[in-house]
PDB file of C-alpha atoms in Angstrom:
ATOM      1  CA  MET A  26       5.072  14.276  23.095  1.00 46.00           C
ATOM      2  CA  LYS A  27       8.065  13.881  20.790  1.00 47.00           C
ATOM      3  CA  ALA A  28      10.053  10.745  21.428  1.00 49.00           C
ATOM      4  CA  GLU A  29      13.792  11.099  21.899  1.00 51.00           C
ATOM      5  CA  ALA A  30      15.892   8.850  19.656  1.00 61.00           C
ATOM      6  CA  VAL A  31      17.353   6.089  21.798  1.00 69.00           C
ATOM      7  CA  ARG A  32      20.010   3.437  21.457  1.00 80.00           C
ATOM      8  CA  PRO A  33      20.592   0.222  23.408  1.00 83.00           C
ATOM      9  CA  THR A  34      21.751   0.724  26.987  1.00 83.00           C
ATOM     10  CA  ALA A  35      24.736  -1.226  28.263  1.00 84.00           C
ATOM     11  CA  ILE A  36      25.016  -2.513  31.832  1.00 89.00           C
ATOM     12  CA  PRO A  37      26.658   0.227  33.957  1.00 91.00           C
ATOM     13  CA  THR A  38      30.226  -0.415  35.043  1.00 90.00           C
ATOM     14  CA  THR A  39      29.432   0.565  38.650  1.00 93.00           C
ATOM     15  CA  PRO A  40      27.509  -1.863  40.873  1.00 94.00           C
ATOM     16  CA  PRO A  41      23.809  -1.124  41.466  1.00 95.00           C
ATOM     17  CA  PRO A  42      22.915   0.796  44.623  1.00 96.00           C
ATOM     18  CA  PRO A  43      21.431  -1.121  47.568  1.00 95.00           C
ATOM     19  CA  VAL A  44      17.638  -0.969  47.677  1.00 95.00           C
ATOM     20  CA  ALA A  45      15.011  -1.923  50.247  1.00 94.00           C
ATOM     21  CA  ALA A  46      12.501  -3.323  47.815  1.00 96.00           C
ATOM     22  CA  GLU A  47      11.903  -7.085  47.849  1.00 97.00           C
ATOM     23  CA  SER A  48      11.701  -7.569  44.075  1.00 98.00           C
ATOM     24  CA  VAL A  49      13.483  -5.432  41.504  1.00 98.00           C
ATOM     25  CA  ILE A  50      14.415  -5.480  37.853  1.00 98.00           C
ATOM     26  CA  VAL A  51      16.009  -2.876  35.618  1.00 98.00           C
ATOM     27  CA  ILE A  52      15.796  -3.301  31.854  1.00 98.00           C
ATOM     28  CA  ASP A  53      16.738  -1.515  28.648  1.00 97.00           C
ATOM     29  CA  PRO A  54      13.388  -1.050  26.864  1.00 96.00           C
ATOM     30  CA  VAL A  55      15.079  -0.837  23.471  1.00 95.00           C
ATOM     31  CA  SER A  56      16.810  -4.218  23.510  1.00 94.00           C
ATOM     32  CA  GLY A  57      14.993  -5.831  26.439  1.00 96.00           C
ATOM     33  CA  ARG A  58      18.338  -6.491  28.110  1.00 96.00           C
ATOM     34  CA  VAL A  59      18.285  -6.958  31.870  1.00 97.00           C
ATOM     35  CA  LEU A  60      20.628  -4.522  33.607  1.00 97.00           C
ATOM     36  CA  TYR A  61      19.941  -5.691  37.160  1.00 98.00           C
ATOM     37  CA  ALA A  62      17.581  -8.114  38.891  1.00 98.00           C
ATOM     38  CA  LYS A  63      16.722  -9.067  42.469  1.00 98.00           C
ATOM     39  CA  ASN A  64      14.054 -11.702  43.196  1.00 98.00           C
ATOM     40  CA  ALA A  65      12.646 -10.813  39.781  1.00 98.00           C
ATOM     41  CA  ASP A  66      10.729 -14.082  39.369  1.00 98.00           C
ATOM     42  CA  GLN A  67       9.089 -14.200  42.782  1.00 98.00           C
ATOM     43  CA  ARG A  68       5.292 -14.210  42.476  1.00 98.00           C
ATOM     44  CA  ARG A  69       3.572 -11.432  44.384  1.00 98.00           C
ATOM     45  CA  PRO A  70       0.664  -8.984  44.145  1.00 98.00           C
ATOM     46  CA  VAL A  71       1.673  -5.913  42.167  1.00 98.00           C
ATOM     47  CA  ALA A  72      -1.204  -3.519  43.017  1.00 97.00           C
ATOM     48  CA  SER A  73      -2.036  -0.797  40.505  1.00 97.00           C
ATOM     49  CA  THR A  74       1.104  -1.343  38.426  1.00 98.00           C
ATOM     50  CA  GLN A  75      -0.997  -3.990  36.640  1.00 98.00           C
ATOM     51  CA  LYS A  76      -3.045  -1.129  35.209  1.00 98.00           C
ATOM     52  CA  LEU A  77      -0.334  -1.033  32.547  1.00 98.00           C
ATOM     53  CA  VAL A  78      -1.785  -4.340  31.323  1.00 98.00           C
ATOM     54  CA  THR A  79      -5.253  -2.779  31.491  1.00 98.00           C
ATOM     55  CA  ALA A  80      -3.934   0.067  29.351  1.00 98.00           C
ATOM     56  CA  LEU A  81      -2.421  -2.312  26.797  1.00 98.00           C
ATOM     57  CA  VAL A  82      -5.749  -4.115  26.444  1.00 98.00           C
ATOM     58  CA  ALA A  83      -7.547  -0.774  26.068  1.00 98.00           C
ATOM     59  CA  MET A  84      -5.116   0.211  23.319  1.00 98.00           C
ATOM     60  CA  ASP A  85      -6.376  -2.709  21.244  1.00 98.00           C
ATOM     61  CA  SER A  86      -9.857  -1.153  21.259  1.00 98.00           C
ATOM     62  CA  ASN A  87     -11.337   1.981  19.712  1.00 98.00           C
ATOM     63  CA  LEU A  88     -10.252   4.693  22.140  1.00 98.00           C
ATOM     64  CA  ASP A  89     -12.664   7.196  20.666  1.00 98.00           C
ATOM     65  CA  GLN A  90     -15.684   5.122  21.603  1.00 98.00           C
ATOM     66  CA  SER A  91     -17.925   6.586  24.304  1.00 98.00           C
ATOM     67  CA  VAL A  92     -18.413   4.918  27.677  1.00 98.00           C
ATOM     68  CA  THR A  93     -21.556   5.451  29.762  1.00 97.00           C
ATOM     69  CA  ILE A  94     -20.740   5.152  33.467  1.00 97.00           C
ATOM     70  CA  SER A  95     -22.860   2.690  35.480  1.00 96.00           C
ATOM     71  CA  ALA A  96     -23.450   2.347  39.209  1.00 94.00           C
ATOM     72  CA  ASP A  97     -21.447  -0.877  39.226  1.00 93.00           C
ATOM     73  CA  ASP A  98     -18.318   0.982  38.165  1.00 93.00           C
ATOM     74  CA  GLU A  99     -18.256   2.738  41.541  1.00 87.00           C
ATOM     75  CA  ARG A 100     -18.122  -0.453  43.574  1.00 85.00           C
ATOM     76  CA  CYS A 101     -14.467  -0.196  44.516  1.00 82.00           C
ATOM     77  CA  GLU A 102     -12.170   1.575  46.925  1.00 76.00           C
ATOM     78  CA  PRO A 103     -10.137   3.522  47.841  1.00 76.00           C
ATOM     79  CA  THR A 104      -9.014   5.730  44.934  1.00 77.00           C
ATOM     80  CA  LYS A 105     -12.010   6.870  42.889  1.00 82.00           C
ATOM     81  CA  LEU A 106     -12.850   9.657  40.507  1.00 91.00           C
ATOM     82  CA  GLU A 107     -16.387   9.766  41.919  1.00 86.00           C
ATOM     83  CA  MET A 108     -18.111   9.602  38.554  1.00 92.00           C
ATOM     84  CA  LYS A 109     -21.901   9.407  38.507  1.00 93.00           C
ATOM     85  CA  PRO A 110     -24.059   6.882  36.630  1.00 95.00           C
ATOM     86  CA  GLY A 111     -25.006   8.245  33.238  1.00 96.00           C
ATOM     87  CA  GLU A 112     -21.849  10.265  32.717  1.00 96.00           C
ATOM     88  CA  VAL A 113     -20.354   9.775  29.244  1.00 97.00           C
ATOM     89  CA  HIS A 114     -16.628   9.850  28.482  1.00 97.00           C
ATOM     90  CA  THR A 115     -14.442   8.424  25.768  1.00 98.00           C
ATOM     91  CA  ARG A 116     -12.182   5.488  26.455  1.00 98.00           C
ATOM     92  CA  ARG A 117      -9.245   7.781  25.678  1.00 98.00           C
ATOM     93  CA  GLU A 118     -10.280  10.236  28.418  1.00 97.00           C
ATOM     94  CA  LEU A 119     -10.693   7.412  30.901  1.00 98.00           C
ATOM     95  CA  LEU A 120      -7.372   5.828  29.990  1.00 98.00           C
ATOM     96  CA  ARG A 121      -5.558   9.130  30.497  1.00 98.00           C
ATOM     97  CA  VAL A 122      -7.054   9.516  33.978  1.00 96.00           C
ATOM     98  CA  LEU A 123      -6.303   5.863  34.786  1.00 97.00           C
ATOM     99  CA  MET A 124      -2.592   6.400  34.010  1.00 98.00           C
ATOM    100  CA  VAL A 125      -2.338   9.701  35.873  1.00 97.00           C
ATOM    101  CA  LYS A 126      -4.586   9.300  38.934  1.00 95.00           C
ATOM    102  CA  SER A 127      -4.985   5.496  39.102  1.00 95.00           C
ATOM    103  CA  ALA A 128      -8.692   5.734  39.846  1.00 94.00           C
ATOM    104  CA  ASN A 129     -10.127   2.267  40.374  1.00 95.00           C
ATOM    105  CA  ASP A 130     -13.651   3.180  39.245  1.00 95.00           C
ATOM    106  CA  VAL A 131     -12.174   4.279  35.921  1.00 96.00           C
ATOM    107  CA  GLY A 132     -10.497   0.900  35.583  1.00 96.00           C
ATOM    108  CA  ARG A 133     -13.783  -0.872  36.250  1.00 96.00           C
ATOM    109  CA  ALA A 134     -15.608   1.296  33.716  1.00 97.00           C
ATOM    110  CA  LEU A 135     -13.078   0.551  31.002  1.00 98.00           C
ATOM    111  CA  ALA A 136     -13.120  -3.147  31.859  1.00 98.00           C
ATOM    112  CA  ARG A 137     -16.889  -3.429  31.727  1.00 98.00           C
ATOM    113  CA  ASP A 138     -17.136  -1.473  28.504  1.00 98.00           C
ATOM    114  CA  ILE A 139     -14.322  -3.257  26.650  1.00 98.00           C
ATOM    115  CA  GLY A 140     -14.638  -6.753  28.083  1.00 98.00           C
ATOM    116  CA  GLY A 141     -18.369  -6.883  28.662  1.00 98.00           C
ATOM    117  CA  SER A 142     -17.740  -7.604  32.354  1.00 97.00           C
ATOM    118  CA  GLN A 143     -14.919  -7.521  34.871  1.00 97.00           C
ATOM    119  CA  GLU A 144     -14.361 -11.232  34.259  1.00 97.00           C
ATOM    120  CA  GLY A 145     -14.413 -10.806  30.530  1.00 98.00           C
ATOM    121  CA  PHE A 146     -11.815  -8.085  30.696  1.00 98.00           C
ATOM    122  CA  ALA A 147      -9.594 -10.132  33.005  1.00 98.00           C
ATOM    123  CA  ALA A 148      -9.612 -12.840  30.349  1.00 98.00           C
ATOM    124  CA  LEU A 149      -8.378 -10.235  27.848  1.00 98.00           C
ATOM    125  CA  MET A 150      -5.654  -9.184  30.288  1.00 98.00           C
ATOM    126  CA  ASN A 151      -4.430 -12.753  30.623  1.00 98.00           C
ATOM    127  CA  GLN A 152      -4.569 -13.196  26.872  1.00 98.00           C
ATOM    128  CA  LYS A 153      -2.483 -10.040  26.409  1.00 98.00           C
ATOM    129  CA  ALA A 154      -0.014 -11.203  29.070  1.00 98.00           C
ATOM    130  CA  ALA A 155       0.421 -14.524  27.282  1.00 98.00           C
ATOM    131  CA  GLN A 156       0.947 -12.767  23.954  1.00 98.00           C
ATOM    132  CA  LEU A 157       3.666 -10.607  25.486  1.00 98.00           C
ATOM    133  CA  GLY A 158       5.442 -13.605  27.046  1.00 98.00           C
ATOM    134  CA  MET A 159       4.446 -12.905  30.639  1.00 98.00           C
ATOM    135  CA  ARG A 160       4.579 -16.508  31.800  1.00 98.00           C
ATOM    136  CA  ASN A 161       4.294 -15.984  35.563  1.00 98.00           C
ATOM    137  CA  SER A 162       1.214 -13.787  35.888  1.00 98.00           C
ATOM    138  CA  HIS A 163      -2.505 -14.146  36.394  1.00 98.00           C
ATOM    139  CA  PHE A 164      -4.932 -11.229  36.538  1.00 98.00           C
ATOM    140  CA  ILE A 165      -8.461 -11.216  37.937  1.00 98.00           C
ATOM    141  CA  ASN A 166      -9.345  -7.519  37.941  1.00 97.00           C
ATOM    142  CA  PRO A 167      -8.351  -4.375  36.018  1.00 97.00           C
ATOM    143  CA  HIS A 168      -7.146  -2.268  38.943  1.00 96.00           C
ATOM    144  CA  GLY A 169      -4.881  -4.409  41.137  1.00 96.00           C
ATOM    145  CA  LEU A 170      -6.871  -4.476  44.363  1.00 95.00           C
ATOM    146  CA  PRO A 171      -6.107  -7.703  46.244  1.00 94.00           C
ATOM    147  CA  GLN A 172      -7.823 -10.846  45.049  1.00 95.00           C
ATOM    148  CA  GLU A 173      -6.841 -14.439  45.729  1.00 97.00           C
ATOM    149  CA  GLY A 174      -5.082 -16.001  42.768  1.00 97.00           C
ATOM    150  CA  GLN A 175      -3.943 -12.701  41.261  1.00 98.00           C
ATOM    151  CA  PHE A 176      -0.181 -12.258  40.939  1.00 98.00           C
ATOM    152  CA  SER A 177       2.724 -11.274  38.745  1.00 98.00           C
ATOM    153  CA  THR A 178       6.494 -10.804  39.052  1.00 98.00           C
ATOM    154  CA  ALA A 179       8.953  -7.979  38.562  1.00 98.00           C
ATOM    155  CA  ARG A 180      10.204  -9.620  35.360  1.00 98.00           C
ATOM    156  CA  ASP A 181       6.714 -10.029  33.916  1.00 98.00           C
ATOM    157  CA  MET A 182       5.751  -6.469  34.817  1.00 98.00           C
ATOM    158  CA  ALA A 183       8.921  -5.258  33.076  1.00 98.00           C
ATOM    159  CA  ILE A 184       7.676  -7.018  29.944  1.00 98.00           C
ATOM    160  CA  ALA A 185       4.331  -5.222  30.213  1.00 98.00           C
ATOM    161  CA  ALA A 186       6.088  -1.955  30.978  1.00 98.00           C
ATOM    162  CA  ARG A 187       8.309  -2.294  27.931  1.00 98.00           C
ATOM    163  CA  SER A 188       5.248  -2.711  25.714  1.00 98.00           C
ATOM    164  CA  ALA A 189       3.531   0.264  27.376  1.00 98.00           C
ATOM    165  CA  TRP A 190       6.674   2.383  27.035  1.00 97.00           C
ATOM    166  CA  ARG A 191       6.680   1.718  23.312  1.00 97.00           C
ATOM    167  CA  SER A 192       3.140   3.094  23.012  1.00 98.00           C
ATOM    168  CA  GLN A 193       3.328   6.811  22.278  1.00 97.00           C
ATOM    169  CA  THR A 194      -0.244   7.222  23.565  1.00 98.00           C
ATOM    170  CA  ILE A 195       0.359   5.505  26.887  1.00 98.00           C
ATOM    171  CA  ARG A 196       3.649   7.293  27.482  1.00 97.00           C
ATOM    172  CA  SER A 197       2.080  10.658  26.667  1.00 97.00           C
ATOM    173  CA  PHE A 198      -0.311   9.963  29.544  1.00 98.00           C
ATOM    174  CA  THR A 199       2.188   8.521  32.053  1.00 98.00           C
ATOM    175  CA  SER A 200       4.525  11.496  31.564  1.00 98.00           C
ATOM    176  CA  LEU A 201       1.890  14.037  32.632  1.00 98.00           C
ATOM    177  CA  GLN A 202       2.543  15.575  36.037  1.00 97.00           C
ATOM    178  CA  SER A 203      -1.116  16.582  36.152  1.00 97.00           C
ATOM    179  CA  THR A 204      -4.223  16.614  34.014  1.00 97.00           C
ATOM    180  CA  THR A 205      -7.803  17.858  34.159  1.00 97.00           C
ATOM    181  CA  PHE A 206     -11.013  15.885  33.954  1.00 96.00           C
ATOM    182  CA  GLN A 207     -14.412  17.343  33.190  1.00 95.00           C
ATOM    183  CA  HIS A 208     -17.485  15.570  34.510  1.00 93.00           C
ATOM    184  CA  SER A 209     -20.639  15.551  32.401  1.00 89.00           C
ATOM    185  CA  ASP A 210     -22.234  18.141  34.686  1.00 91.00           C
ATOM    186  CA  GLY A 211     -19.416  20.597  33.981  1.00 92.00           C
ATOM    187  CA  ARG A 212     -17.385  20.035  37.134  1.00 92.00           C
ATOM    188  CA  VAL A 213     -13.646  20.138  36.387  1.00 96.00           C
ATOM    189  CA  LYS A 214     -11.032  18.400  38.531  1.00 95.00           C
ATOM    190  CA  THR A 215      -7.291  18.887  38.399  1.00 97.00           C
ATOM    191  CA  LEU A 216      -5.591  15.568  39.046  1.00 97.00           C
ATOM    192  CA  GLN A 217      -1.969  15.167  40.147  1.00 96.00           C
ATOM    193  CA  ASN A 218       0.022  12.188  38.933  1.00 97.00           C
ATOM    194  CA  THR A 219       0.603   9.654  41.696  1.00 95.00           C
ATOM    195  CA  ASN A 220       4.201   9.180  40.429  1.00 97.00           C
ATOM    196  CA  LYS A 221       6.327  11.604  42.455  1.00 96.00           C
ATOM    197  CA  LEU A 222       9.419  10.657  40.479  1.00 97.00           C
ATOM    198  CA  LEU A 223       8.157  12.802  37.612  1.00 98.00           C
ATOM    199  CA  LYS A 224       9.037  15.853  39.711  1.00 97.00           C
ATOM    200  CA  ARG A 225      12.178  14.432  41.309  1.00 96.00           C
ATOM    201  CA  VAL A 226      13.878  13.211  38.135  1.00 98.00           C
ATOM    202  CA  PRO A 227      13.619  15.597  35.169  1.00 96.00           C
ATOM    203  CA  TYR A 228      13.941  12.888  32.498  1.00 97.00           C
ATOM    204  CA  CYS A 229      11.423  10.497  34.066  1.00 98.00           C
ATOM    205  CA  ASP A 230       8.459   9.841  31.769  1.00 96.00           C
ATOM    206  CA  GLY A 231       6.392   7.223  33.610  1.00 96.00           C
ATOM    207  CA  LEU A 232       5.137   4.754  34.224  1.00 98.00           C
ATOM    208  CA  LYS A 233       2.850   3.532  37.047  1.00 98.00           C
ATOM    209  CA  THR A 234       2.498   3.482  40.818  1.00 97.00           C
ATOM    210  CA  GLY A 235       0.754   0.922  43.003  1.00 97.00           C
ATOM    211  CA  THR A 236       0.074   0.430  46.699  1.00 95.00           C
ATOM    212  CA  THR A 237      -1.904  -2.101  48.726  1.00 94.00           C
ATOM    213  CA  ASP A 238      -1.223  -3.721  52.107  1.00 94.00           C
ATOM    214  CA  ALA A 239      -0.507  -7.024  50.359  1.00 95.00           C
ATOM    215  CA  ALA A 240       1.703  -5.628  47.602  1.00 97.00           C
ATOM    216  CA  GLY A 241       3.386  -2.879  49.589  1.00 96.00           C
ATOM    217  CA  ARG A 242       4.652   0.167  47.764  1.00 97.00           C
ATOM    218  CA  CYS A 243       5.294  -0.494  44.071  1.00 98.00           C
ATOM    219  CA  LEU A 244       6.551   1.680  41.248  1.00 98.00           C
ATOM    220  CA  ILE A 245       7.431   1.088  37.622  1.00 98.00           C
ATOM    221  CA  SER A 246       9.439   4.070  36.428  1.00 98.00           C
ATOM    222  CA  SER A 247      11.003   4.913  33.087  1.00 98.00           C
ATOM    223  CA  GLY A 248      13.276   7.555  31.702  1.00 97.00           C
ATOM    224  CA  THR A 249      15.380   8.627  28.737  1.00 96.00           C
ATOM    225  CA  LEU A 250      18.643  10.573  29.040  1.00 95.00           C
ATOM    226  CA  GLY A 251      21.454  11.136  26.594  1.00 90.00           C
ATOM    227  CA  GLY A 252      20.010   8.745  24.035  1.00 91.00           C
ATOM    228  CA  ARG A 253      19.631   5.892  26.518  1.00 93.00           C
ATOM    229  CA  SER A 254      16.505   4.614  28.244  1.00 96.00           C
ATOM    230  CA  ALA A 255      15.698   2.416  31.212  1.00 97.00           C
ATOM    231  CA  ILE A 256      12.692   0.913  32.938  1.00 98.00           C
ATOM    232  CA  VAL A 257      12.872   0.219  36.676  1.00 98.00           C
ATOM    233  CA  VAL A 258      10.408  -2.125  38.384  1.00 98.00           C
ATOM    234  CA  VAL A 259      10.377  -1.887  42.201  1.00 98.00           C
ATOM    235  CA  LEU A 260       7.931  -4.109  44.095  1.00 98.00           C
ATOM    236  CA  LYS A 261       7.177  -4.148  47.819  1.00 97.00           C
ATOM    237  CA  SER A 262       9.299  -1.266  48.990  1.00 94.00           C
ATOM    238  CA  THR A 263       8.612   0.929  51.982  1.00 89.00           C
ATOM    239  CA  THR A 264       7.856   4.601  52.458  1.00 84.00           C
ATOM    240  CA  PRO A 265       9.816   6.670  51.503  1.00 86.00           C
ATOM    241  CA  ASN A 266      12.097   4.004  50.075  1.00 90.00           C
ATOM    242  CA  ILE A 267       9.843   3.414  47.086  1.00 95.00           C
ATOM    243  CA  TRP A 268      10.845   6.798  45.676  1.00 96.00           C
ATOM    244  CA  ASN A 269      14.463   6.508  46.838  1.00 96.00           C
ATOM    245  CA  ASP A 270      14.865   2.975  45.493  1.00 96.00           C
ATOM    246  CA  SER A 271      13.406   3.874  42.113  1.00 97.00           C
ATOM    247  CA  GLU A 272      15.301   7.136  41.777  1.00 97.00           C
ATOM    248  CA  LYS A 273      18.633   5.549  42.682  1.00 97.00           C
ATOM    249  CA  LEU A 274      18.181   2.750  40.155  1.00 97.00           C
ATOM    250  CA  LEU A 275      16.984   5.077  37.402  1.00 97.00           C
ATOM    251  CA  ARG A 276      19.936   7.395  37.921  1.00 97.00           C
ATOM    252  CA  TRP A 277      22.349   4.414  38.137  1.00 97.00           C
ATOM    253  CA  SER A 278      21.047   3.178  34.806  1.00 96.00           C
ATOM    254  CA  LEU A 279      21.273   6.442  32.894  1.00 96.00           C
ATOM    255  CA  GLU A 280      23.497   9.036  34.570  1.00 95.00           C
ATOM    256  CA  ARG A 281      26.921   7.967  33.315  1.00 77.00           C
ATOM    257  CA  PRO A 282      29.436   8.974  30.660  1.00 65.00           C
ATOM    258  CA  ALA A 283      28.385   8.430  27.065  1.00 56.00           C
ATOM    259  CA  SER A 284      31.610   6.430  26.587  1.00 56.00           C
ATOM    260  CA  GLU A 285      30.123   3.642  28.689  1.00 62.00           C
ATOM    261  CA  GLY A 286      27.470   3.017  25.998  1.00 52.00           C
TER     262      GLY A 286
END
């Protein structure tokens, strides 16, 4: 995927559209400038959007290394790839599926393989968060399923999203509308991206969905248009407002005359 040259994005001259989501932030990923924020520092569960942190930790490892699936990897719900113990896949293959389909068993497999255990990987996630300047987050698992003491904020997740957006590998995965996955026994699955905004907004290129009862509907979206880029973090929205909220903010950020900067 060839990256489009981008320049810093100025704050739009029109006010942001009203959104239903409880916590929101819109940033320019080039400069890091905040274009809009609403309850951006309120701690809350962020569901599978924290898989962006999982991806960033995985990027620090050898992605071509093989992972042998274990029975323990399957001990999660609800979204699973249904891999079988003994299957062998590269970390790169698993990371691609994690970004597209958000399968929790894939997250557990990567965590166990890279961190030695779920707890070991969580320590790496928190270390990565600290390195990035995410000062209001604490992670306990790689997938975002509810766990007491696990939280982040819209602002912190924007920091993680900015780092993920800058990774050509991660963005090449998050921009896929679908992908295929071949199990070791030859079975092939076609997997649709959980991010519906990829089909609704032609210049959207990511980044990650997330939904649990505790976190509500969450979406971190990104896009590049006319040489400008934006990342939109929407936490605890409602159906179908998660898509509407994110689309409105992404379009507000980027669909304007070039003279506005």
